[in-house]
mmCIF file of C-alpha atoms in Angstrom:
data_model
loop_
_atom_site.group_PDB
_atom_site.id
_atom_site.type_symbol
_atom_site.label_atom_id
_atom_site.label_comp_id
_atom_site.label_asym_id
_atom_site.label_seq_id
_atom_site.Cartn_x
_atom_site.Cartn_y
_atom_site.Cartn_z
ATOM 1 C CA UNK A 1 -116.866 23.539 52.813
ATOM 2 C CA UNK A 2 -116.540 26.857 51.029
ATOM 3 C CA UNK A 3 -115.256 27.130 47.461
ATOM 4 C CA UNK A 4 -113.029 30.071 48.459
ATOM 5 C CA UNK A 5 -109.858 30.217 50.520
ATOM 6 C CA UNK A 6 -107.134 32.565 51.697
ATOM 7 C CA UNK A 7 -103.694 32.226 50.157
ATOM 8 C CA UNK A 8 -100.487 34.172 49.669
ATOM 9 C CA UNK A 9 -100.017 35.770 46.266
ATOM 10 C CA UNK A 10 -97.023 37.557 44.749
ATOM 11 C CA UNK A 11 -97.253 41.123 43.452
ATOM 12 C CA UNK A 12 -94.352 40.556 41.089
ATOM 13 C CA UNK A 13 -90.934 39.225 42.112
ATOM 14 C CA UNK A 14 -88.506 40.673 44.616
ATOM 15 C CA UNK A 15 -88.195 41.233 48.347
ATOM 16 C CA UNK A 16 -90.465 39.629 50.921
ATOM 17 C CA UNK A 17 -92.908 42.525 50.711
ATOM 18 C CA UNK A 18 -94.196 41.317 47.324
ATOM 19 C CA UNK A 19 -96.181 38.663 49.237
ATOM 20 C CA UNK A 20 -99.768 39.497 50.088
ATOM 21 C CA UNK A 21 -102.707 37.594 51.626
ATOM 22 C CA UNK A 22 -105.723 37.401 49.304
ATOM 23 C CA UNK A 23 -108.858 35.312 48.812
ATOM 24 C CA UNK A 24 -109.270 33.094 45.775
ATOM 25 C CA UNK A 25 -110.879 29.886 44.526
ATOM 26 C CA UNK A 26 -110.305 26.630 46.388
ATOM 27 C CA UNK A 27 -108.654 23.857 44.338
ATOM 28 C CA UNK A 28 -110.471 20.598 43.591
ATOM 29 C CA UNK A 29 -108.942 17.135 43.948
ATOM 30 C CA UNK A 30 -108.569 15.343 40.639
ATOM 31 C CA UNK A 31 -107.959 11.650 39.943
ATOM 32 C CA UNK A 32 -105.380 10.235 42.331
ATOM 33 C CA UNK A 33 -105.288 13.411 44.414
ATOM 34 C CA UNK A 34 -106.393 14.413 47.893
ATOM 35 C CA UNK A 35 -107.615 17.849 48.960
ATOM 36 C CA UNK A 36 -105.971 18.898 52.214
ATOM 37 C CA UNK A 37 -107.364 21.545 54.545
ATOM 38 C CA UNK A 38 -104.024 23.076 55.478
ATOM 39 C CA UNK A 39 -103.206 23.571 59.156
ATOM 40 C CA UNK A 40 -99.514 24.449 58.781
ATOM 41 C CA UNK A 41 -97.175 25.056 55.842
ATOM 42 C CA UNK A 42 -93.401 24.742 55.966
ATOM 43 C CA UNK A 43 -91.220 27.673 54.898
ATOM 44 C CA UNK A 44 -88.201 26.691 52.803
ATOM 45 C CA UNK A 45 -85.429 28.437 50.924
ATOM 46 C CA UNK A 46 -86.846 27.383 47.514
ATOM 47 C CA UNK A 47 -89.896 29.500 48.408
ATOM 48 C CA UNK A 48 -87.593 32.507 48.674
ATOM 49 C CA UNK A 49 -85.913 31.722 45.364
ATOM 50 C CA UNK A 50 -89.329 31.410 43.688
ATOM 51 C CA UNK A 51 -90.432 34.712 45.245
ATOM 52 C CA UNK A 52 -87.298 36.310 43.784
ATOM 53 C CA UNK A 53 -88.213 35.038 40.319
ATOM 54 C CA UNK A 54 -85.571 32.334 39.889
ATOM 55 C CA UNK A 55 -87.464 29.116 40.655
ATOM 56 C CA UNK A 56 -90.706 28.906 38.676
ATOM 57 C CA UNK A 57 -93.130 26.073 39.419
ATOM 58 C CA UNK A 58 -93.310 23.166 36.969
ATOM 59 C CA UNK A 59 -95.835 23.485 34.131
ATOM 60 C CA UNK A 60 -99.406 23.181 35.347
ATOM 61 C CA UNK A 61 -98.532 23.822 39.007
ATOM 62 C CA UNK A 62 -100.018 26.760 40.894
ATOM 63 C CA UNK A 63 -97.910 29.897 41.360
ATOM 64 C CA UNK A 64 -98.782 29.925 45.078
ATOM 65 C CA UNK A 65 -95.702 29.332 47.225
ATOM 66 C CA UNK A 66 -95.273 26.379 49.562
ATOM 67 C CA UNK A 67 -93.808 22.893 49.119
ATOM 68 C CA UNK A 68 -94.967 21.073 52.264
ATOM 69 C CA UNK A 69 -98.058 21.063 54.459
ATOM 70 C CA UNK A 70 -99.849 19.304 57.250
ATOM 71 C CA UNK A 71 -103.578 19.234 57.819
ATOM 72 C CA UNK A 72 -106.750 17.239 57.501
ATOM 73 C CA UNK A 73 -108.021 15.586 54.326
ATOM 74 C CA UNK A 74 -111.110 17.476 53.217
ATOM 75 C CA UNK A 75 -111.933 15.346 50.159
ATOM 76 C CA UNK A 76 -110.413 12.680 47.927
ATOM 77 C CA UNK A 77 -110.510 12.434 44.168
ATOM 78 C CA UNK A 78 -111.292 9.382 42.051
ATOM 79 C CA UNK A 79 -108.882 6.440 42.323
ATOM 80 C CA UNK A 80 -107.625 7.374 45.815
ATOM 81 C CA UNK A 81 -107.436 4.155 47.813
ATOM 82 C CA UNK A 82 -105.371 4.704 50.943
ATOM 83 C CA UNK A 83 -106.642 7.943 52.468
ATOM 84 C CA UNK A 84 -110.082 9.146 53.498
ATOM 85 C CA UNK A 85 -111.686 12.448 54.455
ATOM 86 C CA UNK A 86 -110.953 13.477 58.033
ATOM 87 C CA UNK A 87 -107.498 11.880 58.351
ATOM 88 C CA UNK A 88 -104.574 14.008 59.536
ATOM 89 C CA UNK A 89 -101.636 13.904 57.134
ATOM 90 C CA UNK A 90 -98.547 15.689 55.925
ATOM 91 C CA UNK A 91 -97.649 16.011 52.262
ATOM 92 C CA UNK A 92 -95.025 17.116 49.774
ATOM 93 C CA UNK A 93 -96.504 19.380 47.097
ATOM 94 C CA UNK A 94 -95.019 21.059 44.039
ATOM 95 C CA UNK A 95 -96.638 24.344 45.059
ATOM 96 C CA UNK A 96 -99.694 25.817 46.761
ATOM 97 C CA UNK A 97 -98.860 25.245 50.418
ATOM 98 C CA UNK A 98 -99.283 28.860 51.575
ATOM 99 C CA UNK A 99 -103.059 28.504 51.364
ATOM 100 C CA UNK A 100 -106.169 27.311 53.146
ATOM 101 C CA UNK A 101 -106.408 24.234 50.910
ATOM 102 C CA UNK A 102 -104.019 22.404 48.606
ATOM 103 C CA UNK A 103 -104.222 19.302 46.436
ATOM 104 C CA UNK A 104 -101.528 16.628 46.655
ATOM 105 C CA UNK A 105 -100.954 13.419 44.691
ATOM 106 C CA UNK A 106 -101.789 10.456 46.924
ATOM 107 C CA UNK A 107 -98.267 8.908 46.721
ATOM 108 C CA UNK A 108 -96.817 12.117 48.222
ATOM 109 C CA UNK A 109 -99.140 12.060 51.236
ATOM 110 C CA UNK A 110 -98.106 10.420 54.497
ATOM 111 C CA UNK A 111 -99.868 9.823 57.813
ATOM 112 C CA UNK A 112 -98.666 11.809 60.798
ATOM 113 C CA UNK A 113 -96.046 9.916 62.792
ATOM 114 C CA UNK A 114 -97.531 8.733 66.076
ATOM 115 C CA UNK A 115 -97.132 11.404 68.762
ATOM 116 C CA UNK A 116 -96.556 14.269 66.305
ATOM 117 C CA UNK A 117 -98.645 17.417 66.253
ATOM 118 C CA UNK A 118 -99.562 19.141 63.009
ATOM 119 C CA UNK A 119 -97.039 21.982 63.438
ATOM 120 C CA UNK A 120 -94.123 19.565 63.712
ATOM 121 C CA UNK A 121 -95.398 17.352 60.902
ATOM 122 C CA UNK A 122 -95.467 20.313 58.508
ATOM 123 C CA UNK A 123 -91.684 20.538 58.836
ATOM 124 C CA UNK A 124 -91.117 16.976 57.601
ATOM 125 C CA UNK A 125 -91.800 16.559 53.880
ATOM 126 C CA UNK A 126 -89.593 18.988 51.947
ATOM 127 C CA UNK A 127 -86.445 18.469 53.998
ATOM 128 C CA UNK A 128 -86.778 14.742 54.681
ATOM 129 C CA UNK A 129 -87.649 13.911 51.061
ATOM 130 C CA UNK A 130 -84.657 16.024 49.955
ATOM 131 C CA UNK A 131 -82.196 14.634 52.470
ATOM 132 C CA UNK A 132 -83.230 11.023 51.929
ATOM 133 C CA UNK A 133 -82.938 11.071 48.151
ATOM 134 C CA UNK A 134 -79.636 12.967 48.186
ATOM 135 C CA UNK A 135 -77.806 11.270 51.051
ATOM 136 C CA UNK A 136 -79.081 7.742 50.490
ATOM 137 C CA UNK A 137 -80.270 7.426 46.875
ATOM 138 C CA UNK A 138 -77.579 9.591 45.251
ATOM 139 C CA UNK A 139 -74.891 9.684 47.934
ATOM 140 C CA UNK A 140 -75.189 5.995 48.900
ATOM 141 C CA UNK A 141 -74.284 6.863 52.487
ATOM 142 C CA UNK A 142 -73.706 3.651 54.438
ATOM 143 C CA UNK A 143 -73.457 2.931 58.176
ATOM 144 C CA UNK A 144 -69.966 3.615 59.472
ATOM 145 C CA UNK A 145 -69.107 6.115 56.742
ATOM 146 C CA UNK A 146 -68.318 9.784 57.250
ATOM 147 C CA UNK A 147 -70.507 12.593 55.931
ATOM 148 C CA UNK A 148 -70.025 16.353 55.758
ATOM 149 C CA UNK A 149 -73.218 18.411 55.790
ATOM 150 C CA UNK A 150 -72.784 22.066 54.946
ATOM 151 C CA UNK A 151 -75.130 24.689 56.451
ATOM 152 C CA UNK A 152 -75.771 22.501 59.456
ATOM 153 C CA UNK A 153 -78.198 24.872 61.179
ATOM 154 C CA UNK A 154 -80.514 25.147 58.160
ATOM 155 C CA UNK A 155 -83.671 23.115 57.706
ATOM 156 C CA UNK A 156 -81.838 20.699 55.416
ATOM 157 C CA UNK A 157 -78.817 20.673 57.695
ATOM 158 C CA UNK A 158 -80.663 19.925 60.931
ATOM 159 C CA UNK A 159 -82.580 17.171 59.148
ATOM 160 C CA UNK A 160 -79.494 15.612 57.569
ATOM 161 C CA UNK A 161 -77.497 15.678 60.810
ATOM 162 C CA UNK A 162 -80.217 13.835 62.708
ATOM 163 C CA UNK A 163 -80.948 11.289 60.010
ATOM 164 C CA UNK A 164 -77.322 10.444 59.222
ATOM 165 C CA UNK A 165 -76.480 10.155 62.909
ATOM 166 C CA UNK A 166 -79.489 7.924 63.611
ATOM 167 C CA UNK A 167 -78.456 5.669 60.730
ATOM 168 C CA UNK A 168 -74.935 5.256 62.133
ATOM 169 C CA UNK A 169 -72.815 7.612 60.063
ATOM 170 C CA UNK A 170 -70.090 9.786 61.567
ATOM 171 C CA UNK A 171 -71.400 13.306 61.001
ATOM 172 C CA UNK A 172 -69.465 16.535 60.384
ATOM 173 C CA UNK A 173 -71.013 19.895 59.599
ATOM 174 C CA UNK A 174 -70.096 23.492 58.855
ATOM 175 C CA UNK A 175 -71.870 26.568 60.192
ATOM 176 C CA UNK A 176 -71.478 30.311 59.699
ATOM 177 C CA UNK A 177 -71.366 31.410 63.355
ATOM 178 C CA UNK A 178 -70.180 30.052 66.678
ATOM 179 C CA UNK A 179 -73.659 30.115 68.190
ATOM 180 C CA UNK A 180 -74.746 27.537 65.593
ATOM 181 C CA UNK A 181 -72.218 24.940 66.766
ATOM 182 C CA UNK A 182 -73.968 23.778 69.946
ATOM 183 C CA UNK A 183 -77.385 23.130 68.295
ATOM 184 C CA UNK A 184 -75.717 20.993 65.624
ATOM 185 C CA UNK A 185 -73.815 18.970 68.200
ATOM 186 C CA UNK A 186 -77.021 18.479 70.194
ATOM 187 C CA UNK A 187 -78.722 17.099 67.080
ATOM 188 C CA UNK A 188 -76.023 14.481 66.571
ATOM 189 C CA UNK A 189 -73.075 16.044 64.741
ATOM 190 C CA UNK A 190 -69.724 14.700 65.903
ATOM 191 C CA UNK A 191 -67.849 17.837 64.822
ATOM 192 C CA UNK A 192 -69.207 21.275 63.857
ATOM 193 C CA UNK A 193 -66.853 23.851 62.331
ATOM 194 C CA UNK A 194 -67.396 27.581 61.856
ATOM 195 C CA UNK A 195 -66.072 27.891 58.314
ATOM 196 C CA UNK A 196 -65.666 31.675 58.705
ATOM 197 C CA UNK A 197 -63.069 31.319 61.458
ATOM 198 C CA UNK A 198 -61.556 27.861 60.930
ATOM 199 C CA UNK A 199 -60.259 25.847 57.978
ATOM 200 C CA UNK A 200 -62.804 23.036 57.809
ATOM 201 C CA UNK A 201 -60.702 21.068 55.318
ATOM 202 C CA UNK A 202 -57.731 20.956 57.693
ATOM 203 C CA UNK A 203 -59.910 20.202 60.727
ATOM 204 C CA UNK A 204 -61.777 17.332 59.086
ATOM 205 C CA UNK A 205 -58.746 15.926 57.315
ATOM 206 C CA UNK A 206 -57.149 15.601 60.733
ATOM 207 C CA UNK A 207 -60.365 14.166 62.228
ATOM 208 C CA UNK A 208 -60.427 11.429 59.582
ATOM 209 C CA UNK A 209 -56.747 10.584 59.927
ATOM 210 C CA UNK A 210 -56.107 11.924 56.450
ATOM 211 C CA UNK A 211 -58.671 9.630 54.802
ATOM 212 C CA UNK A 212 -61.156 12.389 53.981
ATOM 213 C CA UNK A 213 -64.947 12.334 53.965
ATOM 214 C CA UNK A 214 -67.006 9.679 52.180
ATOM 215 C CA UNK A 215 -70.060 11.808 51.330
ATOM 216 C CA UNK A 216 -70.481 15.589 51.142
ATOM 217 C CA UNK A 217 -73.945 17.163 51.001
ATOM 218 C CA UNK A 218 -73.422 20.688 49.730
ATOM 219 C CA UNK A 219 -75.796 23.569 49.161
ATOM 220 C CA UNK A 220 -73.137 26.236 48.725
ATOM 221 C CA UNK A 221 -70.894 25.363 45.704
ATOM 222 C CA UNK A 222 -68.854 28.375 44.536
ATOM 223 C CA UNK A 223 -65.564 28.613 46.425
ATOM 224 C CA UNK A 224 -66.564 25.643 48.575
ATOM 225 C CA UNK A 225 -66.312 23.259 45.617
ATOM 226 C CA UNK A 226 -62.494 22.940 45.342
ATOM 227 C CA UNK A 227 -62.247 22.694 49.135
ATOM 228 C CA UNK A 228 -64.784 19.889 49.103
ATOM 229 C CA UNK A 229 -62.848 18.091 46.380
ATOM 230 C CA UNK A 230 -59.681 18.362 48.463
ATOM 231 C CA UNK A 231 -61.491 16.869 51.468
ATOM 232 C CA UNK A 232 -63.346 14.114 49.625
ATOM 233 C CA UNK A 233 -62.154 10.565 50.310
ATOM 234 C CA UNK A 234 -61.081 8.180 47.569
ATOM 235 C CA UNK A 235 -64.291 6.799 46.093
ATOM 236 C CA UNK A 236 -66.213 9.628 47.748
ATOM 237 C CA UNK A 237 -69.517 11.125 46.589
ATOM 238 C CA UNK A 238 -70.319 14.831 46.465
ATOM 239 C CA UNK A 239 -73.996 15.728 46.099
ATOM 240 C CA UNK A 240 -75.143 19.277 45.346
ATOM 241 C CA UNK A 241 -78.620 20.559 46.119
ATOM 242 C CA UNK A 242 -78.117 24.341 45.832
ATOM 243 C CA UNK A 243 -75.497 26.934 44.916
ATOM 244 C CA UNK A 244 -75.817 29.682 47.519
ATOM 245 C CA UNK A 245 -72.139 30.657 47.147
ATOM 246 C CA UNK A 246 -72.215 30.671 43.338
ATOM 247 C CA UNK A 247 -72.987 28.430 40.372
ATOM 248 C CA UNK A 248 -69.551 28.706 38.742
ATOM 249 C CA UNK A 249 -66.911 26.350 40.168
ATOM 250 C CA UNK A 250 -63.351 25.257 39.432
ATOM 251 C CA UNK A 251 -62.821 21.521 39.002
ATOM 252 C CA UNK A 252 -59.425 19.847 39.017
ATOM 253 C CA UNK A 253 -60.158 16.948 36.692
ATOM 254 C CA UNK A 254 -56.942 15.167 37.654
ATOM 255 C CA UNK A 255 -57.861 15.253 41.343
ATOM 256 C CA UNK A 256 -61.345 13.981 40.535
ATOM 257 C CA UNK A 257 -59.876 11.073 38.577
ATOM 258 C CA UNK A 258 -57.330 10.165 41.219
ATOM 259 C CA UNK A 259 -60.003 10.120 43.888
ATOM 260 C CA UNK A 260 -62.469 8.251 41.649
ATOM 261 C CA UNK A 261 -64.948 10.849 42.842
ATOM 262 C CA UNK A 262 -68.628 10.881 41.969
ATOM 263 C CA UNK A 263 -70.005 14.410 41.642
ATOM 264 C CA UNK A 264 -73.717 14.836 41.191
ATOM 265 C CA UNK A 265 -76.636 17.065 42.020
ATOM 266 C CA UNK A 266 -80.401 16.870 42.093
ATOM 267 C CA UNK A 267 -83.612 18.830 42.363
ATOM 268 C CA UNK A 268 -86.841 17.446 43.758
ATOM 269 C CA UNK A 269 -89.743 19.649 42.734
ATOM 270 C CA UNK A 270 -90.121 18.665 39.074
ATOM 271 C CA UNK A 271 -89.644 14.917 39.538
ATOM 272 C CA UNK A 272 -92.501 12.615 38.529
ATOM 273 C CA UNK A 273 -95.062 11.657 41.143
ATOM 274 C CA UNK A 274 -93.945 8.022 40.944
ATOM 275 C CA UNK A 275 -90.392 8.975 41.980
ATOM 276 C CA UNK A 276 -91.631 11.074 44.864
ATOM 277 C CA UNK A 277 -93.890 8.220 45.854
ATOM 278 C CA UNK A 278 -90.903 5.875 46.083
ATOM 279 C CA UNK A 279 -89.137 8.366 48.350
ATOM 280 C CA UNK A 280 -92.275 8.628 50.505
ATOM 281 C CA UNK A 281 -92.441 4.855 50.851
ATOM 282 C CA UNK A 282 -88.788 4.708 51.926
ATOM 283 C CA UNK A 283 -89.349 7.429 54.509
ATOM 284 C CA UNK A 284 -92.369 5.674 55.950
ATOM 285 C CA UNK A 285 -90.459 2.393 56.173
ATOM 286 C CA UNK A 286 -87.191 3.721 57.622
ATOM 287 C CA UNK A 287 -87.717 7.196 59.062
ATOM 288 C CA UNK A 288 -91.230 6.981 60.537
ATOM 289 C CA UNK A 289 -90.062 4.361 63.095
ATOM 290 C CA UNK A 290 -87.237 6.730 64.087
ATOM 291 C CA UNK A 291 -89.777 9.515 64.609
ATOM 292 C CA UNK A 292 -92.063 7.310 66.644
ATOM 293 C CA UNK A 293 -89.190 6.016 68.785
ATOM 294 C CA UNK A 294 -88.225 9.604 69.613
ATOM 295 C CA UNK A 295 -84.793 9.304 68.003
ATOM 296 C CA UNK A 296 -85.237 12.189 65.560
ATOM 297 C CA UNK A 297 -87.636 15.109 65.260
ATOM 298 C CA UNK A 298 -87.842 18.117 62.948
ATOM 299 C CA UNK A 299 -86.503 21.217 64.646
ATOM 300 C CA UNK A 300 -89.253 23.850 64.405
ATOM 301 C CA UNK A 301 -87.657 27.117 65.433
ATOM 302 C CA UNK A 302 -90.572 29.506 64.921
ATOM 303 C CA UNK A 303 -94.257 29.515 64.002
ATOM 304 C CA UNK A 304 -95.776 32.468 62.134
ATOM 305 C CA UNK A 305 -99.334 33.182 61.065
ATOM 306 C CA UNK A 306 -100.037 32.870 57.340
ATOM 307 C CA UNK A 307 -100.553 36.616 57.138
ATOM 308 C CA UNK A 308 -97.049 37.058 58.582
ATOM 309 C CA UNK A 309 -95.322 35.220 55.747
ATOM 310 C CA UNK A 310 -93.259 38.348 55.052
ATOM 311 C CA UNK A 311 -91.729 38.138 58.532
ATOM 312 C CA UNK A 312 -91.052 34.418 58.127
ATOM 313 C CA UNK A 313 -89.179 34.989 54.871
ATOM 314 C CA UNK A 314 -87.179 37.857 56.332
ATOM 315 C CA UNK A 315 -86.135 35.707 59.298
ATOM 316 C CA UNK A 316 -85.072 32.818 57.064
ATOM 317 C CA UNK A 317 -83.116 35.096 54.743
ATOM 318 C CA UNK A 318 -81.341 36.828 57.627
ATOM 319 C CA UNK A 319 -80.127 33.531 59.083
ATOM 320 C CA UNK A 320 -82.132 33.867 62.304
ATOM 321 C CA UNK A 321 -83.812 30.466 61.943
ATOM 322 C CA UNK A 322 -82.107 27.344 63.283
ATOM 323 C CA UNK A 323 -84.018 24.479 61.707
ATOM 324 C CA UNK A 324 -87.429 25.256 60.263
ATOM 325 C CA UNK A 325 -90.089 27.947 60.315
ATOM 326 C CA UNK A 326 -93.723 27.071 59.647
ATOM 327 C CA UNK A 327 -96.838 29.109 58.878
ATOM 328 C CA UNK A 328 -100.000 28.513 60.912
ATOM 329 C CA UNK A 329 -102.824 28.648 58.396
ATOM 330 C CA UNK A 330 -105.660 27.956 60.873
#
């Protein structure tokens, strides 16, 4: 095993063209860590935000982009008990995925679901960790409840639709174009609304008989926030994971009080390893059986070579991707 590897570096911050493939030193697994020989790396919107200069890695984490990988364990550090060299795994990482090798804390590493190839497995960690902790830990989504998932054709959206549907919620989603409606319905959404051409608040208020929606998973904020508050059911929960439509919002405090609404938001990257490990354990217990039964599967829309990371970012930014894009590292 060489002590060098290829990885994507940033020549400053800005458009996709600041990314460049270079050769640098291979990381070494420390205590409680595994070294993964990366086969595929998932491409996610936080990678774009980091590339633009607005989402720096946590202290001590590599500047190399990439929050999820699949591959083969090349080595294990001291105190690693579960995994061994040669095993195929997928992992959530705080950075470093766009590379030939990456280190991951053992609690954030998971075995491949039975029947999954490495390309599909690379599309699991970032979105499934995010969706699980936001819909079920923060949003407390329960079977039989209604959920609205904005940006239904995104990586987060396609994941959340499938998971919520498989766990017996009634699923609504919004999309930005008519050609995104059918894929969302195929993945399990009960209703998909093009918010550019239709009033989603009116449509879903009618669909719920005026009761509103129990949980809203929102990555847009901005002008969507007061609409979401109008649609939220009494005792409803609104969980924010991004602010693509703007960070400034208008909140009617009286409406919030009357609805007894819970409004929250989370990030994942900087959380302690122990927290991420608890999410991983929940996924393995609840979601892995759904994978292996064929009930849900990450939607991998396109596969790019590592050296084509610029094209992958451009496609994600332009809205061409339905589901996930991944980078083939080997």
